[in-house]
Amino acid sequence: MYRLDKKRFFTMLFAVLFMGFFLSFLLKTNYGTDPCSFMNASISSYFGISLGNTMVIVNSILFILEFAFARNHINWGTFANMFLLGYAADFTTYVFDNVIPSEFYTAQPSRVIVFAIALIGFLTSAAIYMNANLGLSPFDAIPKFIASSLKAPFYVVRMLWDFSAILIGFLLGGRVTIASVILAFTVGPAVSFIGKRIKI
């Protein structure tokens, strides 16, 4: 009988919530985010719906593909990412918009400092989430399936997948920054680097 490892479960859960927390600040500084968040934020802005609702809709569509072709990657973490990350970012934005003046995210040096701290926090939280080994989000699982099916290097497929997300975001009016492009190349390796130094 399957027994849930409570330590891993709650570690994963808090990691997802912290990903949403730090994502809120990345979006506020507008220097750039990971490709998936950039795409979702652009869709959210284009259609005028909340980021949380956007992530649920987009992930639900991608989940159909994950369920059909990458079912081995589905676990509690899949659903936590689908239904909690975006709403955690929305809630964080709502709370801190009532506390922190908007100039804090645009003036220097506070803008750079907030971005750097939020980026490190986001990557660390993502590494903890993935290293809990409790499933992957649909966005992360699909390129693994594609790479396996095509017998292609995963990093190549992942970069193409990420740049496709950036293109979708750009076509929907999102502002592509240098940081967005750099993150498309570095998020995966950075998460792997951090993850190797984290024991869960």
mmCIF file of C-alpha atoms in Angstrom:
data_model
loop_
_atom_site.group_PDB
_atom_site.id
_atom_site.type_symbol
_atom_site.label_atom_id
_atom_site.label_comp_id
_atom_site.label_asym_id
_atom_site.label_seq_id
_atom_site.Cartn_x
_atom_site.Cartn_y
_atom_site.Cartn_z
ATOM 1 C CA MET A 1 0.000 0.000 0.000
ATOM 2 C CA TYR A 2 1.275 3.474 -0.957
ATOM 3 C CA ARG A 3 2.317 5.561 2.043
ATOM 4 C CA LEU A 4 2.803 9.269 1.727
ATOM 5 C CA ASP A 5 6.084 10.599 3.093
ATOM 6 C CA LYS A 6 4.755 13.495 5.167
ATOM 7 C CA LYS A 7 8.129 15.216 5.405
ATOM 8 C CA ARG A 8 8.528 15.263 1.631
ATOM 9 C CA PHE A 9 4.903 16.282 1.140
ATOM 10 C CA PHE A 10 5.032 19.317 3.423
ATOM 11 C CA THR A 11 8.491 20.277 2.159
ATOM 12 C CA MET A 12 7.132 20.234 -1.388
ATOM 13 C CA LEU A 13 4.002 22.139 -0.352
ATOM 14 C CA PHE A 14 5.895 24.953 1.350
ATOM 15 C CA ALA A 15 8.360 25.103 -1.560
ATOM 16 C CA VAL A 16 5.494 25.687 -4.005
ATOM 17 C CA LEU A 17 4.025 28.400 -1.775
ATOM 18 C CA PHE A 18 7.418 30.108 -1.535
ATOM 19 C CA MET A 19 7.802 29.866 -5.310
ATOM 20 C CA GLY A 20 4.575 31.848 -5.586
ATOM 21 C CA PHE A 21 5.769 34.298 -2.935
ATOM 22 C CA PHE A 22 9.034 35.051 -4.740
ATOM 23 C CA LEU A 23 7.373 35.008 -8.174
ATOM 24 C CA SER A 24 5.203 37.918 -7.057
ATOM 25 C CA PHE A 25 8.297 40.062 -6.476
ATOM 26 C CA LEU A 26 9.927 38.966 -9.741
ATOM 27 C CA LEU A 27 6.837 40.127 -11.600
ATOM 28 C CA LYS A 28 6.718 43.419 -9.703
ATOM 29 C CA THR A 29 10.323 44.328 -10.582
ATOM 30 C CA ASN A 30 9.607 43.451 -14.248
ATOM 31 C CA TYR A 31 13.189 42.407 -14.926
ATOM 32 C CA GLY A 32 12.167 38.938 -16.065
ATOM 33 C CA THR A 33 10.923 35.578 -14.812
ATOM 34 C CA ASP A 34 11.211 31.963 -15.806
ATOM 35 C CA PRO A 35 9.650 31.269 -19.248
ATOM 36 C CA CYS A 36 6.554 29.502 -17.894
ATOM 37 C CA SER A 37 5.716 32.344 -15.518
ATOM 38 C CA PHE A 38 6.387 34.898 -18.274
ATOM 39 C CA MET A 39 3.947 33.123 -20.573
ATOM 40 C CA ASN A 40 1.291 32.815 -17.879
ATOM 41 C CA ALA A 41 1.693 36.445 -16.776
ATOM 42 C CA SER A 42 1.329 37.583 -20.390
ATOM 43 C CA ILE A 43 -1.816 35.486 -20.875
ATOM 44 C CA SER A 44 -3.166 36.833 -17.572
ATOM 45 C CA SER A 45 -2.609 40.430 -18.654
ATOM 46 C CA TYR A 46 -3.927 39.906 -22.201
ATOM 47 C CA PHE A 47 -7.210 38.336 -21.116
ATOM 48 C CA GLY A 48 -7.590 40.339 -17.911
ATOM 49 C CA ILE A 49 -7.817 37.399 -15.548
ATOM 50 C CA SER A 50 -5.821 36.696 -12.403
ATOM 51 C CA LEU A 51 -2.497 34.889 -12.575
ATOM 52 C CA GLY A 52 -3.870 32.125 -10.354
ATOM 53 C CA ASN A 53 -6.826 31.474 -12.647
ATOM 54 C CA THR A 54 -4.549 31.646 -15.693
ATOM 55 C CA MET A 55 -2.197 29.006 -14.270
ATOM 56 C CA VAL A 56 -5.084 26.697 -13.448
ATOM 57 C CA ILE A 57 -6.473 26.995 -16.988
ATOM 58 C CA VAL A 58 -3.129 26.632 -18.788
ATOM 59 C CA ASN A 59 -1.965 23.798 -16.544
ATOM 60 C CA SER A 60 -5.282 21.987 -16.929
ATOM 61 C CA ILE A 61 -4.862 22.044 -20.713
ATOM 62 C CA LEU A 62 -1.267 20.819 -20.460
ATOM 63 C CA PHE A 63 -2.287 18.241 -17.865
ATOM 64 C CA ILE A 64 -4.305 16.433 -20.521
ATOM 65 C CA LEU A 65 -1.034 15.842 -22.388
ATOM 66 C CA GLU A 66 0.809 14.919 -19.202
ATOM 67 C CA PHE A 67 -1.891 12.422 -18.278
ATOM 68 C CA ALA A 68 -1.817 10.911 -21.763
ATOM 69 C CA PHE A 69 1.931 10.732 -22.301
ATOM 70 C CA ALA A 70 3.840 11.424 -19.066
ATOM 71 C CA ARG A 71 1.645 9.888 -16.404
ATOM 72 C CA ASN A 72 4.693 8.703 -14.456
ATOM 73 C CA HIS A 73 5.416 12.337 -13.540
ATOM 74 C CA ILE A 74 2.021 12.914 -11.914
ATOM 75 C CA ASN A 75 1.967 13.076 -8.138
ATOM 76 C CA TRP A 76 0.947 15.439 -5.342
ATOM 77 C CA GLY A 77 3.482 18.005 -6.504
ATOM 78 C CA THR A 78 1.807 18.192 -9.892
ATOM 79 C CA PHE A 79 -1.452 19.398 -8.393
ATOM 80 C CA ALA A 80 0.218 21.667 -5.847
ATOM 81 C CA ASN A 81 2.009 23.461 -8.672
ATOM 82 C CA MET A 82 -1.139 23.629 -10.792
ATOM 83 C CA PHE A 83 -3.472 25.010 -8.150
ATOM 84 C CA LEU A 84 -1.344 26.782 -5.540
ATOM 85 C CA LEU A 85 1.597 28.573 -7.170
ATOM 86 C CA GLY A 86 -0.393 31.205 -9.070
ATOM 87 C CA TYR A 87 -2.775 31.929 -6.221
ATOM 88 C CA ALA A 88 0.156 32.239 -3.796
ATOM 89 C CA ALA A 89 1.642 34.877 -6.119
ATOM 90 C CA ASP A 90 -1.718 36.670 -6.359
ATOM 91 C CA PHE A 91 -2.134 36.677 -2.577
ATOM 92 C CA THR A 92 1.421 37.931 -2.008
ATOM 93 C CA THR A 93 0.880 40.743 -4.513
ATOM 94 C CA TYR A 94 -2.411 41.705 -2.865
ATOM 95 C CA VAL A 95 -0.881 41.822 0.623
ATOM 96 C CA PHE A 96 2.326 43.668 -0.222
ATOM 97 C CA ASP A 97 0.663 46.154 -2.597
ATOM 98 C CA ASN A 98 -1.049 47.488 0.500
ATOM 99 C CA VAL A 99 2.250 47.738 2.379
ATOM 100 C CA ILE A 100 5.045 48.565 -0.071
ATOM 101 C CA PRO A 101 4.876 51.652 -2.340
ATOM 102 C CA SER A 102 5.145 50.931 -6.080
ATOM 103 C CA GLU A 103 8.279 53.098 -6.336
ATOM 104 C CA PHE A 104 10.130 50.459 -4.340
ATOM 105 C CA TYR A 105 10.005 48.169 -7.391
ATOM 106 C CA THR A 106 11.107 50.803 -9.911
ATOM 107 C CA ALA A 107 13.709 52.911 -8.086
ATOM 108 C CA GLN A 108 17.348 51.913 -7.775
ATOM 109 C CA PRO A 109 18.990 50.230 -5.967
ATOM 110 C CA SER A 110 15.913 48.670 -4.337
ATOM 111 C CA ARG A 111 14.665 47.251 -7.664
ATOM 112 C CA VAL A 112 17.871 45.298 -8.331
ATOM 113 C CA ILE A 113 18.097 44.107 -4.739
ATOM 114 C CA VAL A 114 14.492 42.863 -4.695
ATOM 115 C CA PHE A 115 14.993 41.111 -8.045
ATOM 116 C CA ALA A 116 18.199 39.382 -6.926
ATOM 117 C CA ILE A 117 16.723 38.167 -3.637
ATOM 118 C CA ALA A 118 13.481 37.046 -5.311
ATOM 119 C CA LEU A 119 15.362 35.205 -8.061
ATOM 120 C CA ILE A 120 17.565 33.303 -5.618
ATOM 121 C CA GLY A 121 14.531 32.499 -3.482
ATOM 122 C CA PHE A 122 12.509 31.348 -6.479
ATOM 123 C CA LEU A 123 15.264 29.098 -7.837
ATOM 124 C CA THR A 124 15.965 27.605 -4.413
ATOM 125 C CA SER A 125 12.258 26.937 -3.827
ATOM 126 C CA ALA A 126 11.955 25.373 -7.297
ATOM 127 C CA ALA A 127 14.954 23.131 -6.592
ATOM 128 C CA ILE A 128 13.436 21.982 -3.289
ATOM 129 C CA TYR A 129 10.092 21.360 -5.024
ATOM 130 C CA MET A 130 11.648 19.238 -7.763
ATOM 131 C CA ASN A 131 13.978 17.356 -5.411
ATOM 132 C CA ALA A 132 11.049 16.301 -3.243
ATOM 133 C CA ASN A 133 10.332 13.866 -6.103
ATOM 134 C CA LEU A 134 6.579 14.163 -5.752
ATOM 135 C CA GLY A 135 5.741 14.795 -9.370
ATOM 136 C CA LEU A 136 6.253 17.551 -11.931
ATOM 137 C CA SER A 137 4.023 20.277 -13.248
ATOM 138 C CA PRO A 138 2.611 19.651 -16.739
ATOM 139 C CA PHE A 139 4.922 22.353 -18.148
ATOM 140 C CA ASP A 140 7.985 20.548 -16.771
ATOM 141 C CA ALA A 141 6.843 17.002 -17.557
ATOM 142 C CA ILE A 142 6.013 17.421 -21.246
ATOM 143 C CA PRO A 143 9.550 18.285 -22.466
ATOM 144 C CA LYS A 144 10.854 15.237 -20.589
ATOM 145 C CA PHE A 145 8.414 13.072 -22.549
ATOM 146 C CA ILE A 146 9.315 14.754 -25.854
ATOM 147 C CA ALA A 147 13.044 14.313 -25.269
ATOM 148 C CA SER A 148 12.560 10.665 -24.329
ATOM 149 C CA SER A 149 10.332 9.952 -27.330
ATOM 150 C CA LEU A 150 12.634 11.655 -29.832
ATOM 151 C CA LYS A 151 15.764 10.351 -28.083
ATOM 152 C CA ALA A 152 16.976 13.948 -28.128
ATOM 153 C CA PRO A 153 19.113 15.702 -25.502
ATOM 154 C CA PHE A 154 16.797 16.938 -22.779
ATOM 155 C CA TYR A 155 18.540 20.311 -22.422
ATOM 156 C CA VAL A 156 17.943 21.052 -26.128
ATOM 157 C CA VAL A 157 14.264 20.132 -25.936
ATOM 158 C CA ARG A 158 13.881 22.099 -22.707
ATOM 159 C CA MET A 159 15.423 25.241 -24.184
ATOM 160 C CA LEU A 160 13.190 25.025 -27.270
ATOM 161 C CA TRP A 161 10.190 24.461 -24.993
ATOM 162 C CA ASP A 162 11.112 27.466 -22.853
ATOM 163 C CA PHE A 163 11.657 29.731 -25.848
ATOM 164 C CA SER A 164 8.273 28.647 -27.210
ATOM 165 C CA ALA A 165 6.738 29.863 -23.952
ATOM 166 C CA ILE A 166 8.603 33.165 -24.280
ATOM 167 C CA LEU A 167 7.355 33.529 -27.860
ATOM 168 C CA ILE A 168 3.752 32.956 -26.789
ATOM 169 C CA GLY A 169 4.164 35.539 -24.034
ATOM 170 C CA PHE A 170 5.710 38.021 -26.453
ATOM 171 C CA LEU A 171 2.926 37.570 -29.026
ATOM 172 C CA LEU A 172 0.393 38.297 -26.281
ATOM 173 C CA GLY A 173 2.066 41.563 -25.382
ATOM 174 C CA GLY A 174 4.585 40.490 -22.767
ATOM 175 C CA ARG A 175 7.798 42.503 -22.523
ATOM 176 C CA VAL A 176 10.790 40.276 -23.196
ATOM 177 C CA THR A 177 13.817 41.360 -21.190
ATOM 178 C CA ILE A 178 17.424 40.251 -21.309
ATOM 179 C CA ALA A 179 16.819 38.565 -17.974
ATOM 180 C CA SER A 180 13.962 36.541 -19.500
ATOM 181 C CA VAL A 181 16.269 35.246 -22.248
ATOM 182 C CA ILE A 182 19.082 34.496 -19.803
ATOM 183 C CA LEU A 183 16.682 32.645 -17.510
ATOM 184 C CA ALA A 184 15.525 30.486 -20.433
ATOM 185 C CA PHE A 185 19.103 29.169 -20.629
ATOM 186 C CA THR A 186 19.887 29.059 -16.927
ATOM 187 C CA VAL A 187 16.788 28.124 -14.890
ATOM 188 C CA GLY A 188 17.195 24.391 -15.526
ATOM 189 C CA PRO A 189 20.949 24.237 -14.777
ATOM 190 C CA ALA A 190 20.551 26.578 -11.790
ATOM 191 C CA VAL A 191 17.813 24.434 -10.272
ATOM 192 C CA SER A 192 19.917 21.304 -10.850
ATOM 193 C CA PHE A 193 22.971 22.969 -9.268
ATOM 194 C CA ILE A 194 21.020 24.021 -6.178
ATOM 195 C CA GLY A 195 19.180 20.726 -6.021
ATOM 196 C CA LYS A 196 22.417 18.718 -5.813
ATOM 197 C CA ARG A 197 23.292 20.617 -2.677
ATOM 198 C CA ILE A 198 19.932 20.102 -1.017
ATOM 199 C CA LYS A 199 19.056 16.937 0.839
ATOM 200 C CA ILE A 200 15.364 16.298 1.497
#
